[in-house]
Coordinates of C-alpha atoms and ligand atoms in Angstrom, one line a residue:
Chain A
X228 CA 106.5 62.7 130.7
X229 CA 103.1 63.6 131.4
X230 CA 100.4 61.0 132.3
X231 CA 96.9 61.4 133.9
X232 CA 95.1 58.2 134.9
X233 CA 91.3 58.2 134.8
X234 CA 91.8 61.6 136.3
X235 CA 88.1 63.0 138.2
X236 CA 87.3 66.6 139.7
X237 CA 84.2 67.3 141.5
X238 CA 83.4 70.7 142.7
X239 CA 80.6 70.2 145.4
X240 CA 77.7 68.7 142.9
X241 CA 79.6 69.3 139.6
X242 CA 81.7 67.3 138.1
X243 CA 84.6 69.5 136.6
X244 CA 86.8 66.6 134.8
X245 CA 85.5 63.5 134.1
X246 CA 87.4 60.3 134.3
X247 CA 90.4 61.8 131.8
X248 CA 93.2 60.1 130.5
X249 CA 95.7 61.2 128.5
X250 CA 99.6 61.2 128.1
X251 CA 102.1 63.7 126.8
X252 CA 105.7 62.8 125.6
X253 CA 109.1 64.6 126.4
X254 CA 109.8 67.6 124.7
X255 CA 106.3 67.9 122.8
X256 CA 104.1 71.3 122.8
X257 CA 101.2 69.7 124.0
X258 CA 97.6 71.6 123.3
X259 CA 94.3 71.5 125.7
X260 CA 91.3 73.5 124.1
X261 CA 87.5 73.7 124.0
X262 CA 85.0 76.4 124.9
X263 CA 84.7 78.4 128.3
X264 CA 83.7 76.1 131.2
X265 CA 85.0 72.9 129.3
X266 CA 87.2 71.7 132.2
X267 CA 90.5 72.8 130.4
X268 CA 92.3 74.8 133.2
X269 CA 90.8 72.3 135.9
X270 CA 92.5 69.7 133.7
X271 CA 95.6 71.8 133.9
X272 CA 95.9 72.5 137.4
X273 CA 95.7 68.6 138.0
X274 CA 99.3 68.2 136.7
X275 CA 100.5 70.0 139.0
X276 CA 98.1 69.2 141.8
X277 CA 97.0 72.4 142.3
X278 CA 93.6 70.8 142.0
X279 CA 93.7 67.8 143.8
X280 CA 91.9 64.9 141.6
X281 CA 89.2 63.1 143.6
X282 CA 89.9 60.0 141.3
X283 CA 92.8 58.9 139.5
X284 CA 96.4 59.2 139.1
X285 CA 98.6 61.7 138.0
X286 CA 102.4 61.0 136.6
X287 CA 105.0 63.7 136.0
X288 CA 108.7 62.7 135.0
X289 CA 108.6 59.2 136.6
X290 CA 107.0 60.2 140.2
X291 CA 103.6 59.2 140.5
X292 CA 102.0 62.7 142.4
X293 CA 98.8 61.4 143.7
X294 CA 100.9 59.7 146.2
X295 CA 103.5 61.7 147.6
X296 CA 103.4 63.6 150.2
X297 CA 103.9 67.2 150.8
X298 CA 107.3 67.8 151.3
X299 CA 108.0 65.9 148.3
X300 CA 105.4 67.1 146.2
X301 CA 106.3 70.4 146.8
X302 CA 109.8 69.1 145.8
X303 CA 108.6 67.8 142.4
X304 CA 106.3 71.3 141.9
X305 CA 109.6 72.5 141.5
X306 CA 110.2 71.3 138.3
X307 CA 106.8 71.8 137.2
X308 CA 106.7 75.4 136.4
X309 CA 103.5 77.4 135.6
X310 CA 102.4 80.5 133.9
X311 CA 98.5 82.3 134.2
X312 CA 96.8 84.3 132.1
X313 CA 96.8 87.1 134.8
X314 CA 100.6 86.3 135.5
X315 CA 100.3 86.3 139.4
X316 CA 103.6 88.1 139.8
X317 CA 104.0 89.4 142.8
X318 CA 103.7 93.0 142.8
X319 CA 105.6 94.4 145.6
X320 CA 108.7 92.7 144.5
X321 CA 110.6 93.8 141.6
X322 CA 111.3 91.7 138.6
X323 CA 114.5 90.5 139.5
X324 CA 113.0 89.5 143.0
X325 CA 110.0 87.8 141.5
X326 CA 112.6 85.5 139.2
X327 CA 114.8 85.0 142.3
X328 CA 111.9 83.6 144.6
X329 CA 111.6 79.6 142.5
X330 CA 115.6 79.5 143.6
X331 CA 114.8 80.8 147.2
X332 CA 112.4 78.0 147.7
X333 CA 114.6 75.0 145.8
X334 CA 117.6 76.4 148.0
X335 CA 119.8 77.5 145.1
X336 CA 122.7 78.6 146.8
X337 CA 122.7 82.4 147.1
X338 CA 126.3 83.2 145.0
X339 CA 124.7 81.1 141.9
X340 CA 121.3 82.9 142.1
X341 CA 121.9 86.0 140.4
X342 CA 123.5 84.5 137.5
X343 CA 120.3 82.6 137.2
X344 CA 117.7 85.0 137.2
X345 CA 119.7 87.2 134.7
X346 CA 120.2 84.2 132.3
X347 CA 116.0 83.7 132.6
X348 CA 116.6 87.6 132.1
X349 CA 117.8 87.5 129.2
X350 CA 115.9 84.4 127.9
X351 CA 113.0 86.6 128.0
X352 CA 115.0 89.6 126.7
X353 CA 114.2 91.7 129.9
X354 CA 117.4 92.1 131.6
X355 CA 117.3 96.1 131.5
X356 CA 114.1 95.5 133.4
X357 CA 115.4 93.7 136.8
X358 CA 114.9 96.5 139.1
X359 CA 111.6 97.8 137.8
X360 CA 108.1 96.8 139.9
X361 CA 105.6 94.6 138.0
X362 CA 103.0 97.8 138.0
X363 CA 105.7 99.6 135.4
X364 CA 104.9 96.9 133.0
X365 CA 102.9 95.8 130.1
X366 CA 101.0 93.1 130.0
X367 CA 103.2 91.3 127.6
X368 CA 106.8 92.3 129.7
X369 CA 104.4 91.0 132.9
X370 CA 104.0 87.6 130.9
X371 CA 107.8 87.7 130.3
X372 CA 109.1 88.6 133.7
X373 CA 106.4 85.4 134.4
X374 CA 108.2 83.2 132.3
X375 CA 111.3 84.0 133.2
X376 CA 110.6 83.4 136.6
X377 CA 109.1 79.6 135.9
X378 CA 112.4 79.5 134.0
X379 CA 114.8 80.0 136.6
X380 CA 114.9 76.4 138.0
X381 CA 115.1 75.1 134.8
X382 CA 112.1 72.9 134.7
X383 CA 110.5 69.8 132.9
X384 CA 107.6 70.8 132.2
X385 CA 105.6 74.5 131.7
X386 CA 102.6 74.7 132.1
X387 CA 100.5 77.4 130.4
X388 CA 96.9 78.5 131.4
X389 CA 96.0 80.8 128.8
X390 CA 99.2 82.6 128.6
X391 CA 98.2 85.1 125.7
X392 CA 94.3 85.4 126.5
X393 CA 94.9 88.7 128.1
X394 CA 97.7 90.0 125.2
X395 CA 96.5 91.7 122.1
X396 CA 97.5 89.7 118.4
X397 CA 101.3 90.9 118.1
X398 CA 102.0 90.4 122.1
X399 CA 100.8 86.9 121.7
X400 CA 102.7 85.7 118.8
X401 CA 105.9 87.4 121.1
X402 CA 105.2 85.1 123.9
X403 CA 104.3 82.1 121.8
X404 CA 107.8 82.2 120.4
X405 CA 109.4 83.0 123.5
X406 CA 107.2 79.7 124.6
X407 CA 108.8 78.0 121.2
X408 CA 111.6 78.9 121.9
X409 CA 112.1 77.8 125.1
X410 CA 110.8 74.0 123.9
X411 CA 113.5 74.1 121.1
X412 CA 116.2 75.2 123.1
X413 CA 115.9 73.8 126.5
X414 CA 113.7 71.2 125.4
X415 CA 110.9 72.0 128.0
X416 CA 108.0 70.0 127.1
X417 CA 105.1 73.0 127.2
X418 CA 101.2 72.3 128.3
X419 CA 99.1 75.0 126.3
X420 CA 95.4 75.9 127.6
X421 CA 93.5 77.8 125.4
X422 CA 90.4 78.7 123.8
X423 CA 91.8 80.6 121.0
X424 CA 92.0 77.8 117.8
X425 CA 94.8 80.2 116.1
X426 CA 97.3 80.0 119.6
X427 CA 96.9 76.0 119.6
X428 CA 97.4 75.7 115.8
X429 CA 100.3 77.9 115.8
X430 CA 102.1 75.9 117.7
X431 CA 101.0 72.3 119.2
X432 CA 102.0 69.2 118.0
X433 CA 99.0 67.3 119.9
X434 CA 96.1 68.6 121.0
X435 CA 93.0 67.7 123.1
X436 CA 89.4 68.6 122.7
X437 CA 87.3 69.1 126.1
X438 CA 83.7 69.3 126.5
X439 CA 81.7 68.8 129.3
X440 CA 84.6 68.0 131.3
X441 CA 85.6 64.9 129.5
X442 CA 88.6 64.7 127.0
X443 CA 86.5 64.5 123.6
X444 CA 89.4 63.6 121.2
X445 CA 93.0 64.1 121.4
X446 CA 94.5 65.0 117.3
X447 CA 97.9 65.2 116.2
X448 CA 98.4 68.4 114.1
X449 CA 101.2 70.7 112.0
X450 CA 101.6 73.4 113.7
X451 CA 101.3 76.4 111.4
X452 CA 104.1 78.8 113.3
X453 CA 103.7 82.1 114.6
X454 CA 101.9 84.6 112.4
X455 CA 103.1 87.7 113.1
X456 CA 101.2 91.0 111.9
X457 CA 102.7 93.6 109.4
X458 CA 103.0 96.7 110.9
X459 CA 104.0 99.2 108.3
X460 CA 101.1 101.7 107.3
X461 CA 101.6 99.7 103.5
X462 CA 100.9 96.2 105.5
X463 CA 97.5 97.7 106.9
X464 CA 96.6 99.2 103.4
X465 CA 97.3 95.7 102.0
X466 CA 95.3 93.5 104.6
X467 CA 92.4 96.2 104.1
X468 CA 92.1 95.7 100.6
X469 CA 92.7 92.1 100.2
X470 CA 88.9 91.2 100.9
X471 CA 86.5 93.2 99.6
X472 CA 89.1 96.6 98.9
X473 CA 87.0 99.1 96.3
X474 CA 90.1 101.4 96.2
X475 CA 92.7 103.8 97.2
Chain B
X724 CA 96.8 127.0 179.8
X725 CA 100.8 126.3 180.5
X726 CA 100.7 127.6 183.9
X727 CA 97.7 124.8 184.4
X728 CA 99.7 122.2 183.1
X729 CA 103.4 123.3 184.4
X730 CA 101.6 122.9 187.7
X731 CA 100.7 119.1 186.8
X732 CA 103.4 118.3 184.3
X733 CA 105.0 115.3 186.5
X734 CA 101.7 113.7 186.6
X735 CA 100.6 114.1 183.0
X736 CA 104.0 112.9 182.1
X737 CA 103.6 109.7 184.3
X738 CA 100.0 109.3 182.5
X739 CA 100.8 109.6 179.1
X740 CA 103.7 107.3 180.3
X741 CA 101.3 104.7 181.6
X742 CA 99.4 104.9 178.3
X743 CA 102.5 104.3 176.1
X744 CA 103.2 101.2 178.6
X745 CA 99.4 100.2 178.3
X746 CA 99.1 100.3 174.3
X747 CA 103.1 99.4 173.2
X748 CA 102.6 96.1 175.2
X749 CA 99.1 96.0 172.7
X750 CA 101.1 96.4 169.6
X751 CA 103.5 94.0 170.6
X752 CA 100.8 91.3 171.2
X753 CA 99.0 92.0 168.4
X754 CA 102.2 91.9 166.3
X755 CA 103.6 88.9 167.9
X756 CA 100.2 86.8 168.3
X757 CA 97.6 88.5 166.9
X758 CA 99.1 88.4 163.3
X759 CA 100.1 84.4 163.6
X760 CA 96.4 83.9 164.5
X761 CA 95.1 86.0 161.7
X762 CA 97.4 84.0 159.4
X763 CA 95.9 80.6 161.1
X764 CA 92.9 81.8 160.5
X765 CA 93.3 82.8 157.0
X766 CA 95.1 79.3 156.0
X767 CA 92.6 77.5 157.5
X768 CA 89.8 79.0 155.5
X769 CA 87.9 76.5 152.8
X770 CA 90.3 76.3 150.0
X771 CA 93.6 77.2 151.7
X772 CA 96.8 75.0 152.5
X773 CA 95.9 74.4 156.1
X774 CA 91.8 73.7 155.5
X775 CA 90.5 72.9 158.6
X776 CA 87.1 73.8 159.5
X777 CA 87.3 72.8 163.0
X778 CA 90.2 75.0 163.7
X779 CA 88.7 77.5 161.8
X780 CA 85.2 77.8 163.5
X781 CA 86.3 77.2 167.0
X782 CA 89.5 80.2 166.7
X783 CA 86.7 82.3 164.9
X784 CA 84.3 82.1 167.8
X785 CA 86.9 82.9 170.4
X786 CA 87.8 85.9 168.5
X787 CA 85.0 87.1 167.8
X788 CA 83.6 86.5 171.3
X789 CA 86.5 88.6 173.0
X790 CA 85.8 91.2 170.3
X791 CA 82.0 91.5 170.6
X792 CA 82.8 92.2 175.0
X793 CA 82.0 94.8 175.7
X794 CA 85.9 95.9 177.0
X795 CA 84.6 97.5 180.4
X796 CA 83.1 93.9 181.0
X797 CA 85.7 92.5 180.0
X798 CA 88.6 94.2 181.9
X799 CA 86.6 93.4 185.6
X800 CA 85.6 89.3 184.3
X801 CA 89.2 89.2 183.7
X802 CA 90.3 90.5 187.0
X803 CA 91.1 86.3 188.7
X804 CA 92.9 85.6 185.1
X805 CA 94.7 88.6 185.5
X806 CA 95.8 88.5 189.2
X807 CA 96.8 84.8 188.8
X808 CA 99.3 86.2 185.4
X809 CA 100.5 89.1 187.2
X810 CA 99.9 88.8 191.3
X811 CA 97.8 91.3 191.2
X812 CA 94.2 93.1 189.6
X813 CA 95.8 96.4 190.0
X814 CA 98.1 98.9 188.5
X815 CA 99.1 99.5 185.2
X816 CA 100.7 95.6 184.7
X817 CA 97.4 94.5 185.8
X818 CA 95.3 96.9 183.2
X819 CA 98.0 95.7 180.6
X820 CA 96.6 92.0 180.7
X821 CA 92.9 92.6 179.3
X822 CA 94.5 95.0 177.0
X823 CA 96.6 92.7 175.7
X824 CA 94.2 90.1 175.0
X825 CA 91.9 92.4 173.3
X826 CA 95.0 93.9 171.3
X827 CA 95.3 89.9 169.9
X828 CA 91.7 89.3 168.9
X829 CA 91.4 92.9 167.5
X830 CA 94.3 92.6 165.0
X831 CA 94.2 89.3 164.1
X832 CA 90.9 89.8 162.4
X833 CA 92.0 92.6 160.5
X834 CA 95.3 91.1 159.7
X835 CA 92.7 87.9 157.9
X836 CA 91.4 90.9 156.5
X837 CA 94.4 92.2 154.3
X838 CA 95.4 88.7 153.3
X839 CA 92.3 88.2 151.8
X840 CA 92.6 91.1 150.3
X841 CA 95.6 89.8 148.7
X842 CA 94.4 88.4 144.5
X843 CA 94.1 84.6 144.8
X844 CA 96.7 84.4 142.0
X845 CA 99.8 85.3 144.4
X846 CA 99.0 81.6 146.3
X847 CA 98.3 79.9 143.0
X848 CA 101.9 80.9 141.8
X849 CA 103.1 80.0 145.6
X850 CA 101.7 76.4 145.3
X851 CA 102.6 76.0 141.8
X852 CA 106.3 76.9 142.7
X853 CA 106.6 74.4 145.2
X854 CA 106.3 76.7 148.8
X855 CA 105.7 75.4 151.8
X856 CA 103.7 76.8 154.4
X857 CA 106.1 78.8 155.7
X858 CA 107.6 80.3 152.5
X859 CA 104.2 80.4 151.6
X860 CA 103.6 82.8 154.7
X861 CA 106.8 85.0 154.8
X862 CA 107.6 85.0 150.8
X863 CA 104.4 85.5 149.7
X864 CA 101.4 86.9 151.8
X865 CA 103.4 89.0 153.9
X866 CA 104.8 90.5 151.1
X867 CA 101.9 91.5 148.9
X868 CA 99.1 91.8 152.1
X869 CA 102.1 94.5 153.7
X870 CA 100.8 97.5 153.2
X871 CA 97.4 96.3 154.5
X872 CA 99.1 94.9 157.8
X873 CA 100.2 98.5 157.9
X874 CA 97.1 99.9 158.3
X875 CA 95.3 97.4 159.9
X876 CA 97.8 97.8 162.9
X877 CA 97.5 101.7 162.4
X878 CA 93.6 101.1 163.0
X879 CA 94.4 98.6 166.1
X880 CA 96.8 101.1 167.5
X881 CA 94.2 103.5 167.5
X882 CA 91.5 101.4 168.8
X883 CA 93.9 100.6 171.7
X884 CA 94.6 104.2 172.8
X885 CA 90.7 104.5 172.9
X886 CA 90.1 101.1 175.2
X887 CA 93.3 102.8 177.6
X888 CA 91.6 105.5 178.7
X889 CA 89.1 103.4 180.6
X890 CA 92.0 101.3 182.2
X891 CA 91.6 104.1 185.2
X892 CA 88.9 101.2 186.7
X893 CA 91.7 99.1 187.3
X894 CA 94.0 101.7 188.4
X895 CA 96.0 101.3 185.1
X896 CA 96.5 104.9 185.1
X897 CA 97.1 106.4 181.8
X898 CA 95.6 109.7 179.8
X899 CA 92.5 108.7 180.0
X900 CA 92.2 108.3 183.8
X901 CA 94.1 111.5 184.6
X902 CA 91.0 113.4 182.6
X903 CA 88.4 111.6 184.1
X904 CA 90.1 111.9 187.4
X905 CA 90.9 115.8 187.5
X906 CA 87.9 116.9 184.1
X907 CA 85.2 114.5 185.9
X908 CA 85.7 113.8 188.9
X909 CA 86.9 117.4 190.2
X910 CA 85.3 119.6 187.7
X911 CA 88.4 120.5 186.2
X912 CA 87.2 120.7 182.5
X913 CA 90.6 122.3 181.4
X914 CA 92.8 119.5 182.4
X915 CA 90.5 117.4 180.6
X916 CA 90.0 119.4 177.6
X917 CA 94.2 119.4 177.7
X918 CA 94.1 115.2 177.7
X919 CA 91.6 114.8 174.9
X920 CA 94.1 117.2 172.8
X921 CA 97.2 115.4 174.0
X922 CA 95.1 112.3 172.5
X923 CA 93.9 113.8 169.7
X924 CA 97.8 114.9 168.7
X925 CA 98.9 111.1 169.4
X926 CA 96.3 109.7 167.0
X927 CA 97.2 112.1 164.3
X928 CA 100.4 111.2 164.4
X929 CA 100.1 107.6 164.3
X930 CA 97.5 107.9 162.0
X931 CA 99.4 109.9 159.0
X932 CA 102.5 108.2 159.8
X933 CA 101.1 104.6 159.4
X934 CA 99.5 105.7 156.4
X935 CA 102.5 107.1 155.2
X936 CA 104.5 104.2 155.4
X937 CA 101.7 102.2 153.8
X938 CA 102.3 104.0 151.1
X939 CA 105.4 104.1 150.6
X940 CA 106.3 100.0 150.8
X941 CA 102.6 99.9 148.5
X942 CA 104.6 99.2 145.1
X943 CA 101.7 97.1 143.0
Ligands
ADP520 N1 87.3 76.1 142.5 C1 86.1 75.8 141.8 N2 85.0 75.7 142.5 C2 83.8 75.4 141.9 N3 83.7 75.3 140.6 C3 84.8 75.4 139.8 C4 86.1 75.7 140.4 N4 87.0 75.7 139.4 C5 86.3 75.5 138.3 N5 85.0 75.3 138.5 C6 84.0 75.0 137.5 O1 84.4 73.9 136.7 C7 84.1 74.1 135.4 C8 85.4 74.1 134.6 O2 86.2 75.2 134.9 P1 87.6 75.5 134.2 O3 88.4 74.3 134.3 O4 88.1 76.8 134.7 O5 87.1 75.7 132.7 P2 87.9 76.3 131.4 O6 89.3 76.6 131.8 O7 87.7 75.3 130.4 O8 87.1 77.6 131.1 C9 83.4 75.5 135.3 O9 82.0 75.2 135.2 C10 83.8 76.1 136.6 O10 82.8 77.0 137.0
MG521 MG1 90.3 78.4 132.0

């Protein structure tokens, strides 16, 4: 689905990736981690060409990116969707407006769009939501409304840039289900960047390691699911004594 | 007081007329051309869709060039340009020229302004999605940087009454020249003392109404 090509990234004297290769199949949570710095959102951004690679080629569902040009590259973006850690919703628009923009641009016909951005609504389980601005939300509805909007043209591929790194524990395991759930039922294949170990294990079947800009390893892994946190007033007396608890 | 400016009412009407002539042809310009050049400008910055450092540097000098003029200098070195657009170098058409071209460089800088202003994340998103440069423009930075145009054309507008009032050199006419004319000219420090009040009125209103209306399209 997914296939970089010796991929390089320079910024001025600094190399940011590294002659990387790597390939991700259809329909597969795919994991990109390492520490701060590593090159892992760089590496992202080249899928989509929002970095453009200095070296190498970049492959995406069968069209070869590196050597379009813009009208159709923007064409293929289309099916490329992409979420951010600071969502990059748009805030004078209201939710519904930001999830109608992707069909605006592909030229969606305007009678099928509503029924598109309230299905991607719905998806995300923020329907009641549609006329509300982005400034009345959470982070975690932002990151929803976000997803639903990279939803509406039913992409290929989603790509994530640290989509819970701004979300506290029980927020994240929300969106990385709403993220499973949209590879399990629309059979999206999902690009995760993160530096949190516990989001990639949760839920990525492959991952690779970065350092230093280059792709270190690449392992294939079970992912452990979605913990989610107990929230009664027993769960937290339970998680507080089970290490080291002298007592009620 | 009204007695003084019953007795000149025709003629402050006709100034204050010549002033909205002067400074509404300003705000078209600016809104027209000056806010296409500030969005050139901004695309073409280092990093942007439309990169290009030549076009960049070279539209950047010019603008800053006409903006650094001092206006008085630059309403007489315009005076050939000016009678070759409109016939002739005098006359409120005439003092509408320089005015215009100084309306364009002014806003068009402050118009970069509020898009960069805008949080790089809204183009990220654009690009990512698939825009082109003109979704990109009117889907996108338009609609976040609005507020900003707002009051960056509040600010202009303002600016524009102020360069006006010297457009009496010309024999543009206008507020301005009817108190220098009468305050200055024939010691008649009333009448002036009535114009910079008239002014005074005009910019407060602009002023709270563009801020006003910033506000209320401001939804982030
Ligand atoms: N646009 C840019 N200009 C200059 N340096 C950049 C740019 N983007 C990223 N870098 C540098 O490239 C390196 C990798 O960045 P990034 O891919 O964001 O790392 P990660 O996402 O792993 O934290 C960092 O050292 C960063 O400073
Ligand atoms: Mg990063």
């Amino acid at each position: 689905m997914i296939t970089l090509h010796n991929v390089s990234k320079q910024f001025e004297q600094f190399k940011a990736i590294d002659s990387v290769s790597l390939s991700i199949n259809q329909g597969e949570i795919y994991g990109i981690i390492g520490a701060s710095g590593a090159g892992k959102s760089t590496l992202l951004r080249l899928i989509n060409l929002l970095e453009v690679p200095d070296e190498g080629e970049v492959e995406v569902n069968g069209k070869v990116l590196t050597s379009l040009k813009s009208k159709p590259l923007n064409q293929a973006r289309q099916s490329i969707a992409m979420i951010f850690q600071s969502y990059n919703l748009l805030g004078n628009k209201t939710v519904y407006d930001n999830v109608v923009v992707p069909l605006e641009l592909s030229g969606i016909p305007r009678k099928d769009r509503q029924d598109r951005v309230m299905e991607s609504l719905q998806f995300v389980g923020l329907e009641s939501f549609k006329g509300q601005y982005p400034a009345q939300l959470s982070g975690g509805q932002k990151q929803r409304v976000a997803i639903a909007r990279a939803l509406a043209n039913q992409p290929d591929v989603l790509l994530c840039d640290e989509p819970t790194s701004s979300l506290d524990p029980n927020t994240s395991a929300e969106i990385l289900s709403v993220l499973m759930n949209i590879n399990e039922r629309l059979g999206v294949t999902i690009v995760i960047v993160s530096h949190e170990m516990d989001v990639i294990k949760s839920v990525c079947q492959r991952v690779t390691v970065m350092e230093d800009g280059k792709a270190h390893e690449t392992v294939t892994i079970d992912p452990t699911g979605i913990q989610t946190i107990d929230h009664s007033a027993e769960g937290y007396v339970t998680r507080l004594m089970k290490d080291g608890g002298r007592g009620v | 007081m009204f007695d003084t400016i019953a007795q000149y009412e025709a003629e402050i009407w006709q100034a204050i007329g010549e002033t909205f002539i002067m400074v509404g042809f300003s705000i078209l310009a600016a809104v027209l051309v000056g806010l296409p050049v500030g969005t050139f400008l901004y695309l073409c910055r280092k990093g942007e869709v439309l990169e290009n450092k030549v076009a960049y540097q070279s539209l950047n000098l010019l603008v800053n060039t006409i903006r650094s003029f001092p206006f008085l200098l630059l309403v007489v070195f315009m005076i050939p340009f000016t009678r070759f657009i409109v016939g002739t170098g005098f006359g409120t058409a005439a003092a509408t020229v320089p005015m215009v071209v100084i309306a364009i460089a002014h806003y068009s800088r402050l118009a970069e302004q509020s898009l960069l202003d805008i949080p790089k994340g809204v183009m990220e998103a654009a690009v990512s999605m698939g825009a082109s440069v003109k979704n990109i423009i009117f889907k996108f930075l338009y609609v976040e940087a609005r507020s900003g145009l707002v009051v960056g054309l509040t600010t202009s507008t303002i600016s524009f009454i102020s360069y006006s009032t010297i457009m009496g050199v010309v024999g543009g006419g206008g507020i301005g020249d009817f108190a220098i004319r009468y305050g200055y000219q024939q010691y008649r420090t009333d009448l002036m003392l009535y114009m910079i009040v008239i002014i005074l009125i005009i910019v407060q209103i602009i002023q709270y109404a563009g801020i006003a209306l910033a506000r209320k399209i401001d939804k982030r």
